Every structure is written in C-alpha cells, then in structure tokens.
Amino acid sequence: MITDTLFKSDDIPKRKKFIKLADKVKEDGGDVIIFSSLHDSGEQLNQLTGVAVILNYPVPDLEDMDEEDEEVEDFVPGDL
C-alpha cells in the first residue's frame, strides 16, 4: 500500500525509489495498491509514512519460542 503522493513527489530520486520498490514487489508476485491522497484512506496513510505492508508468513507458537529461549540459556560454550 502506497499513496500517490510518493509517486508524484517533486523529489525525483524519492519518486524513482518508490516506483522501483513497487515494480520489485510486482516482480516478486506481490500486489501494490496505490491510495489516492484525495481519499480518507490515502490521507491517513500519508499521516503515517505513505507506505504500509501486509506480510504473510507463518509465525511460530509462543510456546515453541519459549523452549528455544531455554535451550539458548542452558548453552555452555564447551559443549561444542
């Protein structure tokens, strides 16, 4: 998600950076949604950074993470 303000920026290097980013996301199979700065959603996104992402990847269970932390805490360098 990106606002059209970044694509219309007067700062040419900044504009090129975000166009390149959007092209890379599309090449990698992602979707790019451009929000109009004239719409409420675009205005709100501009108040943050102008860019947002939704990442889809598996997140480990917290219980599994606790077990891994315990293993790291119990590690003794001479055990290798």
PDB file of C-alpha atoms in Angstrom:
ATOM      1  CA  MET A   1       0.000   0.000   0.000  1.00  0.00           C
ATOM      2  CA  ILE A   2       1.428   3.321  -1.031  1.00  0.00           C
ATOM      3  CA  THR A   3      -0.001   6.768  -1.560  1.00  0.00           C
ATOM      4  CA  ASP A   4       0.002   8.510  -4.896  1.00  0.00           C
ATOM      5  CA  THR A   5       1.770  11.422  -3.194  1.00  0.00           C
ATOM      6  CA  LEU A   6       5.003   9.418  -3.197  1.00  0.00           C
ATOM      7  CA  PHE A   7       4.604   8.632  -6.907  1.00  0.00           C
ATOM      8  CA  LYS A   8       4.004  12.319  -7.665  1.00  0.00           C
ATOM      9  CA  SER A   9       6.798  13.637  -5.440  1.00  0.00           C
ATOM     10  CA  ASP A  10       8.725  16.665  -6.705  1.00  0.00           C
ATOM     11  CA  ASP A  11      11.860  14.970  -5.355  1.00  0.00           C
ATOM     12  CA  ILE A  12      12.878  12.895  -8.410  1.00  0.00           C
ATOM     13  CA  PRO A  13      15.180  10.414  -6.576  1.00  0.00           C
ATOM     14  CA  LYS A  14      12.447   9.806  -3.976  1.00  0.00           C
ATOM     15  CA  ARG A  15       9.857   9.232  -6.719  1.00  0.00           C
ATOM     16  CA  LYS A  16      12.168   6.818  -8.565  1.00  0.00           C
ATOM     17  CA  LYS A  17      12.857   4.919  -5.322  1.00  0.00           C
ATOM     18  CA  PHE A  18       9.168   4.231  -4.689  1.00  0.00           C
ATOM     19  CA  ILE A  19       8.431   3.389  -8.320  1.00  0.00           C
ATOM     20  CA  LYS A  20      11.332   0.920  -8.259  1.00  0.00           C
ATOM     21  CA  LEU A  21      10.040  -0.534  -4.975  1.00  0.00           C
ATOM     22  CA  ALA A  22       6.550  -1.019  -6.414  1.00  0.00           C
ATOM     23  CA  ASP A  23       7.972  -2.656  -9.550  1.00  0.00           C
ATOM     24  CA  LYS A  24      10.078  -5.038  -7.430  1.00  0.00           C
ATOM     25  CA  VAL A  25       7.059  -6.046  -5.340  1.00  0.00           C
ATOM     26  CA  LYS A  26       5.101  -6.792  -8.523  1.00  0.00           C
ATOM     27  CA  GLU A  27       8.017  -8.799  -9.985  1.00  0.00           C
ATOM     28  CA  ASP A  28       8.148 -10.887  -6.814  1.00  0.00           C
ATOM     29  CA  GLY A  29       4.433 -11.698  -7.068  1.00  0.00           C
ATOM     30  CA  GLY A  30       3.131  -9.134  -4.606  1.00  0.00           C
ATOM     31  CA  ASP A  31       0.272  -6.718  -5.052  1.00  0.00           C
ATOM     32  CA  VAL A  32       0.735  -2.957  -4.988  1.00  0.00           C
ATOM     33  CA  ILE A  33      -2.252  -0.845  -4.048  1.00  0.00           C
ATOM     34  CA  ILE A  34      -1.987   2.882  -4.669  1.00  0.00           C
ATOM     35  CA  PHE A  35      -4.174   5.059  -2.462  1.00  0.00           C
ATOM     36  CA  SER A  36      -5.346   8.464  -3.613  1.00  0.00           C
ATOM     37  CA  SER A  37      -4.301  11.316  -1.360  1.00  0.00           C
ATOM     38  CA  LEU A  38      -7.754  12.778  -2.035  1.00  0.00           C
ATOM     39  CA  HIS A  39      -9.431   9.845  -0.217  1.00  0.00           C
ATOM     40  CA  ASP A  40      -9.584   9.452   3.573  1.00  0.00           C
ATOM     41  CA  SER A  41      -7.533   6.244   3.465  1.00  0.00           C
ATOM     42  CA  GLY A  42      -4.794   7.967   1.470  1.00  0.00           C
ATOM     43  CA  GLU A  43      -4.776  10.932   3.839  1.00  0.00           C
ATOM     44  CA  GLN A  44      -4.442   8.637   6.848  1.00  0.00           C
ATOM     45  CA  LEU A  45      -1.637   6.651   5.218  1.00  0.00           C
ATOM     46  CA  ASN A  46       0.167   9.907   4.391  1.00  0.00           C
ATOM     47  CA  GLN A  47      -0.038  10.908   8.059  1.00  0.00           C
ATOM     48  CA  LEU A  48       1.962   7.793   8.914  1.00  0.00           C
ATOM     49  CA  THR A  49       4.660   7.308   6.264  1.00  0.00           C
ATOM     50  CA  GLY A  50       2.812   6.953   2.994  1.00  0.00           C
ATOM     51  CA  VAL A  51       3.776   3.271   2.800  1.00  0.00           C
ATOM     52  CA  ALA A  52       2.405   0.183   4.543  1.00  0.00           C
ATOM     53  CA  VAL A  53       2.713  -3.565   4.003  1.00  0.00           C
ATOM     54  CA  ILE A  54       0.866  -6.707   4.949  1.00  0.00           C
ATOM     55  CA  LEU A  55       3.243  -9.616   5.392  1.00  0.00           C
ATOM     56  CA  ASN A  56       2.039 -13.187   5.107  1.00  0.00           C
ATOM     57  CA  TYR A  57       4.330 -15.726   6.704  1.00  0.00           C
ATOM     58  CA  PRO A  58       3.982 -18.352   9.420  1.00  0.00           C
ATOM     59  CA  VAL A  59       4.588 -17.213  12.959  1.00  0.00           C
ATOM     60  CA  PRO A  60       5.903 -19.795  15.446  1.00  0.00           C
ATOM     61  CA  ASP A  61       3.867 -20.556  18.557  1.00  0.00           C
ATOM     62  CA  LEU A  62       4.940 -18.634  21.621  1.00  0.00           C
ATOM     63  CA  GLU A  63       5.401 -21.926  23.475  1.00  0.00           C
ATOM     64  CA  ASP A  64       7.934 -23.068  20.861  1.00  0.00           C
ATOM     65  CA  MET A  65       9.800 -19.785  21.179  1.00  0.00           C
ATOM     66  CA  ASP A  66       9.983 -20.176  24.985  1.00  0.00           C
ATOM     67  CA  GLU A  67      11.517 -23.650  24.593  1.00  0.00           C
ATOM     68  CA  GLU A  68      14.142 -22.303  22.171  1.00  0.00           C
ATOM     69  CA  ASP A  69      14.991 -19.496  24.603  1.00  0.00           C
ATOM     70  CA  GLU A  70      15.515 -22.031  27.400  1.00  0.00           C
ATOM     71  CA  GLU A  71      17.870 -24.039  25.178  1.00  0.00           C
ATOM     72  CA  VAL A  72      19.932 -20.920  24.442  1.00  0.00           C
ATOM     73  CA  GLU A  73      20.065 -20.016  28.138  1.00  0.00           C
ATOM     74  CA  ASP A  74      21.268 -23.558  29.020  1.00  0.00           C
ATOM     75  CA  PHE A  75      24.004 -23.497  26.350  1.00  0.00           C
ATOM     76  CA  VAL A  76      27.564 -23.907  27.601  1.00  0.00           C
ATOM     77  CA  PRO A  77      30.282 -22.937  25.059  1.00  0.00           C
ATOM     78  CA  GLY A  78      32.384 -26.015  25.940  1.00  0.00           C
ATOM     79  CA  ASP A  79      29.519 -28.309  24.806  1.00  0.00           C
ATOM     80  CA  LEU A  80      30.563 -27.976  21.166  1.00  0.00           C
TER      81      LEU A  80
END
